[in-house]
XYZ file of C-alpha atoms in Angstrom:
568
model
C 108.876 102.535 134.619
C 110.942 103.720 131.661
C 114.262 105.220 132.625
C 114.911 108.882 131.931
C 118.401 107.856 130.811
C 118.246 104.351 129.284
C 121.956 104.505 128.431
C 122.778 103.616 132.055
C 121.065 100.236 131.525
C 121.319 99.463 127.808
C 124.349 99.636 125.524
C 124.181 100.579 121.851
C 125.127 98.056 119.188
C 128.741 98.263 118.075
C 128.670 98.410 114.285
C 130.952 96.412 112.000
C 133.806 98.435 110.521
C 132.943 98.174 106.822
C 133.454 101.588 105.219
C 133.610 100.156 101.679
C 130.383 98.151 101.973
C 129.032 97.059 98.595
C 125.556 95.779 99.422
C 123.695 99.155 99.149
C 124.238 99.196 95.384
C 123.091 95.613 94.835
C 119.715 94.546 93.444
C 117.872 91.287 94.127
C 117.285 89.849 90.676
C 116.816 86.182 91.581
C 115.004 84.699 94.597
C 117.010 83.121 97.417
C 116.696 79.477 98.363
C 113.644 79.337 100.608
C 113.402 77.121 103.659
C 110.192 77.059 105.655
C 110.704 76.563 109.385
C 106.984 76.774 110.221
C 106.786 73.180 111.397
C 109.705 73.529 113.815
C 110.542 77.096 114.786
C 107.007 78.332 114.206
C 105.517 75.256 115.846
C 107.560 75.785 119.005
C 106.043 79.255 119.327
C 102.433 78.037 119.414
C 100.348 77.936 122.562
C 99.150 74.519 121.430
C 101.778 72.914 119.150
C 100.484 71.250 115.998
C 99.137 67.725 116.287
C 99.771 65.133 113.583
C 96.717 66.120 111.540
C 97.703 69.788 111.411
C 101.309 68.853 110.633
C 100.157 66.793 107.650
C 98.038 69.643 106.339
C 100.789 72.193 106.796
C 103.427 70.076 105.072
C 101.130 69.349 102.128
C 100.413 73.068 101.725
C 104.121 73.973 101.796
C 104.835 71.438 99.066
C 102.006 72.815 96.933
C 103.352 76.345 97.369
C 106.673 75.256 95.908
C 109.008 74.970 98.917
C 111.920 72.635 98.185
C 113.414 72.763 101.683
C 111.136 72.301 104.689
C 112.226 72.011 108.293
C 109.816 69.422 109.660
C 110.757 69.239 113.308
C 113.121 68.752 116.203
C 112.852 64.958 116.466
C 115.253 64.551 119.367
C 113.270 66.988 121.504
C 109.699 65.877 120.840
C 108.114 62.462 120.383
C 105.447 63.879 118.086
C 108.164 65.464 115.925
C 110.028 62.140 115.823
C 106.877 60.248 114.888
C 105.977 62.763 112.229
C 109.394 62.552 110.562
C 109.044 58.774 110.531
C 105.569 59.034 109.011
C 106.802 61.298 106.216
C 109.554 58.833 105.332
C 107.734 55.531 105.842
C 104.628 56.629 103.947
C 106.729 58.170 101.165
C 105.067 61.576 101.569
C 108.100 63.651 100.608
C 108.408 64.385 96.869
C 111.736 63.501 95.295
C 112.580 67.180 94.713
C 111.878 68.215 98.321
C 114.454 68.040 101.105
C 113.341 67.760 104.709
C 115.382 69.477 107.408
C 115.635 68.642 111.103
C 117.273 70.506 113.958
C 119.412 69.135 116.747
C 121.483 70.513 119.554
C 125.202 69.703 119.601
C 124.844 66.788 121.996
C 125.839 63.208 121.101
C 122.684 61.407 122.259
C 120.422 63.976 120.580
C 122.336 63.664 117.327
C 121.965 59.864 117.462
C 118.221 60.218 118.016
C 118.006 62.651 115.100
C 119.564 60.155 112.697
C 117.190 57.443 113.925
C 114.294 59.627 112.835
C 115.827 60.110 109.370
C 116.485 56.445 108.568
C 115.519 55.847 104.939
C 115.045 59.506 103.966
C 115.748 60.405 100.322
C 117.032 63.940 100.914
C 117.730 65.422 104.319
C 119.436 68.410 105.939
C 120.795 67.901 109.442
C 120.991 71.260 111.155
C 123.115 71.533 114.284
C 123.731 74.636 116.360
C 125.449 75.948 119.447
C 125.426 79.420 120.984
C 128.494 81.509 120.194
C 127.929 84.980 121.596
C 129.928 86.083 124.636
C 126.988 86.408 127.023
C 125.838 82.833 126.351
C 129.371 81.517 126.525
C 129.805 83.167 129.916
C 126.359 83.075 131.539
C 124.578 80.055 130.075
C 127.285 77.517 129.208
C 130.361 78.751 131.108
C 132.741 77.948 128.253
C 135.540 79.879 126.626
C 136.051 80.281 122.869
C 138.169 77.137 122.562
C 135.582 75.022 124.360
C 132.818 76.555 122.250
C 134.628 75.592 119.051
C 135.194 72.059 120.375
C 131.452 71.621 121.015
C 130.693 72.607 117.422
C 133.437 70.481 115.869
C 132.688 67.373 117.950
C 129.032 67.533 116.863
C 130.071 68.101 113.256
C 132.406 65.090 113.285
C 129.673 62.862 114.713
C 127.175 64.038 112.089
C 129.763 63.568 109.308
C 130.380 59.972 110.357
C 126.696 59.129 110.745
C 126.012 60.517 107.277
C 128.826 58.430 105.801
C 127.330 55.319 107.391
C 123.997 55.948 105.619
C 124.901 56.555 101.959
C 121.349 55.782 100.767
C 120.347 59.318 101.801
C 121.409 62.481 99.981
C 122.721 64.420 102.976
C 123.329 68.147 103.485
C 125.004 69.497 106.593
C 123.985 72.808 108.160
C 125.634 74.609 111.050
C 124.369 77.690 112.914
C 126.490 79.828 115.216
C 123.472 80.738 117.307
C 123.146 84.437 118.188
C 125.415 85.298 115.276
C 124.432 88.979 115.345
C 125.794 89.451 118.872
C 128.868 87.262 118.336
C 132.256 88.829 117.676
C 132.635 88.713 113.882
C 136.184 87.358 113.927
C 135.085 84.562 116.260
C 132.089 83.761 114.055
C 134.461 83.291 111.108
C 136.862 81.247 113.249
C 134.259 78.782 114.470
C 132.644 78.366 111.043
C 136.008 77.706 109.399
C 136.741 75.078 112.071
C 133.385 73.410 111.385
C 134.011 73.526 107.608
C 137.372 71.832 108.038
C 135.914 69.165 110.310
C 133.046 68.388 107.964
C 135.186 68.511 104.847
C 133.024 70.940 102.852
C 133.963 71.312 99.190
C 132.783 73.432 96.299
C 131.080 70.324 94.861
C 129.544 69.366 98.210
C 129.046 72.648 100.105
C 127.604 72.896 103.581
C 125.059 75.419 104.747
C 126.128 77.974 107.304
C 123.116 79.649 108.825
C 123.783 83.091 110.305
C 120.754 83.833 112.474
C 119.575 87.054 113.967
C 118.417 84.906 116.871
C 117.543 88.108 118.655
C 117.354 91.214 116.499
C 119.777 93.646 118.120
C 120.341 96.446 115.596
C 119.006 98.170 112.520
C 118.875 95.966 109.393
C 121.773 97.745 107.711
C 124.006 96.429 110.496
C 122.870 92.865 109.786
C 123.711 93.408 106.119
C 127.167 94.708 107.115
C 127.707 91.588 109.196
C 126.704 89.277 106.355
C 128.915 91.078 103.832
C 131.840 91.176 106.279
C 131.462 87.451 106.935
C 131.262 86.582 103.219
C 134.343 88.687 102.452
C 136.447 87.345 105.329
C 135.575 83.638 105.416
C 138.040 81.353 103.645
C 136.627 79.143 100.898
C 133.361 81.050 100.476
C 132.590 78.773 97.510
C 132.238 75.851 99.919
C 129.350 77.506 101.736
C 125.695 78.190 101.132
C 125.172 81.243 103.320
C 121.745 81.225 104.948
C 120.041 83.794 107.153
C 117.366 83.300 109.772
C 116.142 86.752 110.886
C 113.863 87.220 113.838
C 111.680 90.278 114.260
C 112.402 91.642 117.738
C 112.861 95.191 116.409
C 110.122 94.821 113.805
C 112.562 94.905 110.897
C 112.947 91.211 110.088
C 111.795 91.591 106.479
C 114.166 94.490 105.816
C 117.009 92.606 107.488
C 116.449 89.573 105.270
C 116.284 91.637 102.082
C 119.448 93.569 102.908
C 121.179 90.337 103.915
C 120.434 88.832 100.499
C 121.807 92.009 98.900
C 124.900 91.507 101.078
C 125.557 87.990 99.819
C 123.190 85.550 101.526
C 122.034 82.667 99.303
C 119.213 81.301 101.425
C 116.473 82.497 103.784
C 114.781 80.580 106.572
C 111.436 81.904 107.731
C 107.762 81.209 108.246
C 104.510 81.997 106.507
C 103.205 85.293 107.895
C 106.081 85.518 110.383
C 105.003 83.222 113.201
C 107.761 82.372 115.670
C 109.111 82.937 119.166
C 108.622 86.392 120.709
C 107.813 88.746 117.827
C 108.306 85.994 115.273
C 110.497 84.957 112.366
C 110.897 86.746 109.086
C 107.747 86.497 106.957
C 108.460 84.570 103.764
C 105.149 85.598 102.177
C 106.043 89.273 102.475
C 109.580 88.644 101.216
C 108.315 86.652 98.237
C 105.641 89.168 97.278
C 108.094 92.055 97.661
C 110.187 90.351 94.985
C 107.097 89.827 92.830
C 106.252 93.537 92.885
C 109.748 94.217 91.532
C 109.192 91.913 88.570
C 111.054 88.921 90.049
C 109.092 85.690 90.418
C 109.854 84.323 93.902
C 109.543 80.661 92.925
C 106.638 80.260 95.351
C 102.999 80.300 94.294
C 100.685 82.575 96.279
C 98.080 82.877 93.512
C 95.264 82.090 95.948
C 96.365 83.786 99.126
C 93.164 83.743 101.180
C 92.825 79.921 101.487
C 96.526 79.787 102.361
C 95.977 82.318 105.136
C 92.964 80.399 106.470
C 94.909 77.129 106.441
C 97.803 78.680 108.366
C 95.349 80.190 110.843
C 93.815 76.742 111.348
C 97.144 74.965 111.773
C 98.683 77.632 114.025
C 95.457 78.559 115.795
C 96.601 82.150 115.539
C 94.906 84.917 113.538
C 96.619 86.781 110.718
C 96.359 90.514 111.281
C 93.901 92.270 108.906
C 96.663 94.738 107.965
C 99.275 92.045 107.299
C 101.107 92.881 104.032
C 99.630 91.312 100.889
C 97.302 88.924 102.741
C 95.357 90.694 105.507
C 91.646 91.167 104.953
C 92.074 94.955 104.693
C 95.391 95.378 102.868
C 93.788 96.140 99.504
C 91.080 98.302 101.070
C 90.931 102.091 101.094
C 88.531 104.049 103.327
C 90.160 107.460 102.872
C 88.410 109.670 100.353
C 91.567 110.945 98.652
C 92.943 107.410 98.371
C 89.677 106.178 96.921
C 89.577 108.910 94.322
C 93.124 108.120 93.211
C 92.433 104.376 93.052
C 89.243 104.945 91.074
C 91.122 107.016 88.483
C 93.968 104.524 88.345
C 91.608 101.615 87.778
C 89.826 103.539 85.034
C 93.141 104.112 83.258
C 93.991 100.448 83.753
C 90.799 99.391 81.997
C 91.751 101.575 79.062
C 95.273 100.087 78.887
C 95.126 96.561 80.372
C 98.398 95.580 78.706
C 100.407 98.330 80.425
C 102.704 97.894 83.402
C 100.729 97.884 86.665
C 100.605 101.464 87.900
C 97.583 102.044 90.138
C 97.812 104.524 93.039
C 97.993 102.982 96.510
C 97.958 99.418 95.145
C 101.519 98.071 94.835
C 100.161 94.807 93.415
C 97.099 93.765 91.429
C 94.782 92.000 93.919
C 93.815 89.553 91.160
C 97.368 88.163 91.148
C 96.877 86.726 94.641
C 93.306 85.586 94.111
C 91.589 88.643 95.549
C 88.845 90.526 93.738
C 88.380 94.256 93.336
C 85.226 94.173 95.457
C 86.997 95.056 98.707
C 89.477 97.551 97.259
C 87.270 100.464 98.287
C 84.979 100.494 101.303
C 83.064 103.448 102.621
C 82.773 105.000 106.065
C 82.633 108.544 107.405
C 86.231 109.126 106.253
C 85.418 108.375 102.631
C 84.554 110.666 99.754
C 83.022 110.779 96.325
C 85.665 108.539 94.774
C 84.848 105.578 96.992
C 81.117 105.977 96.614
C 81.374 106.248 92.841
C 83.758 103.305 92.618
C 81.433 100.947 94.492
C 78.411 102.000 92.484
C 80.335 101.440 89.265
C 82.077 98.187 90.174
C 79.187 96.417 91.845
C 76.075 98.048 90.385
C 77.084 99.385 86.987
C 76.294 102.996 87.864
C 78.874 105.445 86.425
C 78.128 108.785 88.054
C 79.089 112.027 86.294
C 81.485 114.104 88.375
C 79.065 116.732 89.688
C 76.447 114.124 90.515
C 79.149 112.081 92.268
C 79.954 115.078 94.467
C 76.286 115.636 95.283
C 75.547 111.999 96.110
C 78.657 111.619 98.265
C 77.088 114.076 100.716
C 74.042 111.811 100.976
C 76.249 108.840 101.844
C 78.358 110.944 104.208
C 75.277 111.841 106.188
C 74.329 108.170 106.515
C 77.868 107.214 107.556
C 78.090 109.926 110.204
C 74.626 109.147 111.503
C 75.295 105.407 111.836
C 79.051 105.622 112.678
C 79.502 102.400 110.736
C 80.916 101.176 107.472
C 78.507 101.688 104.589
C 78.250 98.632 102.355
C 77.821 98.790 98.607
C 74.247 97.567 98.968
C 73.507 100.373 101.420
C 75.018 102.860 98.977
C 72.895 101.579 96.110
C 69.775 101.676 98.274
C 70.535 105.284 99.214
C 71.051 106.058 95.522
C 67.758 104.442 94.591
C 65.924 106.269 97.362
C 67.393 109.593 96.315
C 67.166 109.358 92.513
C 65.353 106.289 91.185
C 62.366 105.953 93.492
C 61.222 109.583 93.346
C 57.765 108.920 91.823
C 55.766 111.829 93.206
C 54.216 113.972 91.934
C 55.117 112.667 88.460
C 55.591 109.205 86.973
C 56.007 108.145 83.366
C 53.416 105.603 82.241
C 54.277 105.212 78.558
C 55.122 107.208 75.476
C 54.853 107.063 71.699
C 57.193 108.650 69.146
C 56.667 109.490 65.505
C 58.913 111.191 62.970
C 58.811 112.560 59.483
C 60.959 111.145 56.681
C 64.229 113.000 56.117
C 63.664 115.155 59.203
C 65.406 115.030 62.612
C 62.304 116.290 64.363
C 60.160 113.828 66.288
C 56.746 114.144 67.818
C 56.016 112.663 71.228
C 52.877 111.724 73.057
C 53.434 110.681 76.646
C 51.122 109.431 79.360
C 52.111 110.526 82.849
C 50.705 110.027 86.300
C 50.447 113.132 88.442
C 49.337 112.604 92.025
C 47.291 109.575 91.014
C 45.700 111.092 87.913
C 46.608 110.213 84.336
C 47.454 112.962 81.870
C 48.557 113.045 78.237
C 51.154 115.554 77.126
C 52.541 116.189 73.634
C 55.492 117.966 72.119
C 57.937 117.996 69.232
C 61.675 118.604 68.995
C 64.993 117.550 67.535
C 65.063 114.197 69.318
C 62.917 112.388 71.896
C 64.296 114.218 74.956
C 63.874 117.632 73.347
C 60.294 116.675 72.425
C 59.633 115.620 76.036
C 60.968 118.941 77.379
C 58.674 120.766 74.914
C 55.722 118.660 76.057
C 56.416 119.543 79.680
C 56.817 123.229 78.819
C 53.507 123.251 76.969
C 51.863 122.230 80.214
C 53.608 124.674 82.495
C 56.770 122.836 83.572
C 59.759 124.950 82.539
C 62.737 122.579 82.480
C 66.069 123.183 80.766
C 68.643 120.430 80.222
C 72.051 121.634 81.440
C 73.969 118.392 81.151
C 73.291 114.856 79.990
C 75.114 111.514 80.236
C 74.111 107.987 79.382
C 75.619 104.491 79.362
C 74.543 100.883 79.236
C 74.376 98.720 82.330
C 74.841 94.995 81.983
C 75.204 92.963 78.818
C 73.084 91.100 76.300
C 69.369 90.711 76.867
C 69.721 91.937 80.461
C 71.308 95.247 79.457
C 69.678 98.441 80.652
C 70.213 102.085 79.785
C 71.109 104.576 82.504
C 70.533 108.290 81.874
C 71.716 111.188 84.026
C 70.403 114.710 83.545
C 71.083 118.007 85.211
C 67.961 120.127 84.814
C 67.447 123.808 85.517
C 64.126 124.325 87.286
C 63.519 127.950 88.103
C 66.738 129.215 89.672
C 68.019 125.796 90.685
C 69.944 123.015 88.952
C 68.757 119.565 89.973
C 70.047 116.104 89.063
C 67.855 113.219 88.013
C 68.554 109.606 87.064
C 66.526 107.122 85.069
C 67.024 103.432 84.282
C 65.098 101.515 81.663
C 65.569 98.988 78.889
C 64.946 101.887 76.478
C 67.353 104.807 76.458
C 64.456 107.118 75.526
C 62.423 105.986 78.521
C 65.493 106.200 80.769
C 66.107 109.802 79.660
C 62.509 110.830 80.288
C 62.538 109.115 83.683
C 65.719 111.033 84.545
C 63.976 114.354 83.821
C 60.989 113.321 85.933
C 63.406 112.253 88.709
C 64.880 115.761 88.728
C 61.432 117.406 88.795
C 60.279 115.197 91.657
C 63.478 115.790 93.642
C 63.008 119.527 93.175
C 59.380 119.270 94.279
C 60.398 117.319 97.401
C 62.511 120.247 98.597
C 59.994 122.988 97.765
C 56.268 122.968 98.394
C 54.828 123.808 96.027
C 57.589 123.520 93.416
C 57.994 126.546 91.138
C 56.117 126.173 87.838
C 54.835 122.709 88.768
C 51.177 122.561 89.821
C 48.373 120.108 89.408
C 46.608 122.519 87.094
C 49.659 123.027 84.897
C 49.731 119.309 84.117
C 45.999 118.918 83.591
């Protein structure tokens, strides 16, 4: 049961005293160094850790994406990790520009085992850690600060000597004061400076210090304060590559990483889509794409995001949430009517100015940039409106509804959505459109027509054959254009129709192109829409008028001014 006063059980985070913090005014203009820890930290978090086949696939994908630093395992803790590191090296599977990283605890026999796994590696990072926060020092390891520093420095000295004994490898040393965010800041600086001195870090050969939010304990601005405070107070900052490894216990891992980079971090460790212990690691995909939307290329290639997602799901045997930023199946999808209308207008403007800066409502990124299409941008359910319906008809069926017709037809789709309580697909929408406007063939249907005109005159004469309730009739008329002549022909036989509005456009291209005509016709006291499609724009226009007459007839029996005798 939740406590009525949680302050009796939980203590608030004590913020760093940094009144002149500089990070809030910084901008990220270049990407950090990326290090994927999917194959170690993410792998440890799986119900079923990756086997060798999945490890191979994951590593190959990370290389293709552009990662230059990849943590491939914890070889001293797992035989499969040890064997996999050996396979990568012995089969020469690591490109020359990629550095593999391995993790080890600060224990002599584990460090020895780690170096056994790395024998013959071209480029390698050895990452050692020990817990530094006061609770772990007291409760878990029962050591004081001096003993804690000795553990770190003894491990560093052993790693330094083992590296020196294997000069064929290009070595990088990395140290993590585990639980950095809950460690006293002055002690974090003290232990890192001791490790730096032991290792002999220089500006030409810097070491990596990784400052992890092992457990996220405060708002991300506090993490940024800690990183800036550390960078400002550590001696010989130029001898360090400052790395961060945010976890996501408070759900703010991405924000923490971004603010940490603003505060001075050079490097970020994380996983694809944020897999990791508890609530996971920071999500490198989200971080990278956040940079991309600000006009900064992240140095990683997510041009085809869906296969990447599926591969990660296969290797991790965990699903990616459909609302996951940039990659989830629904992240570029709008169901809300107001959102759909705004997107539809934004996409229309984009088509008119394709060279302009991306500026489409509700879409922070062009789906095409990550290999998605526009097909799923708008989907329709009972929450949708005219914008979504019109967008799907236009994008997938080439039907560009005039505004008032769009409003009318949206009510047809709304009724279907509410009746079925399900998503309405684009094919269902088109079928409803056809049923309502294109397939209205009773009582009238156009069979054929013939036009003639006089030289130097806009007037045309029309003779049309129509079917009315199964009987063929011929009607004639003349006017300033084919549609006007058709209206006159109908009027001569008792059908009083007045064109209120008219739109047309082509549908398709080349020999498969069709004409689509939309008319709003006044019949008696009512205005009725009709739609016609045909290879001929004249036939499409006439079919649109007949569509309106038939739709009017279907709602009134008998329809005003439309009788069998009047068309005889």
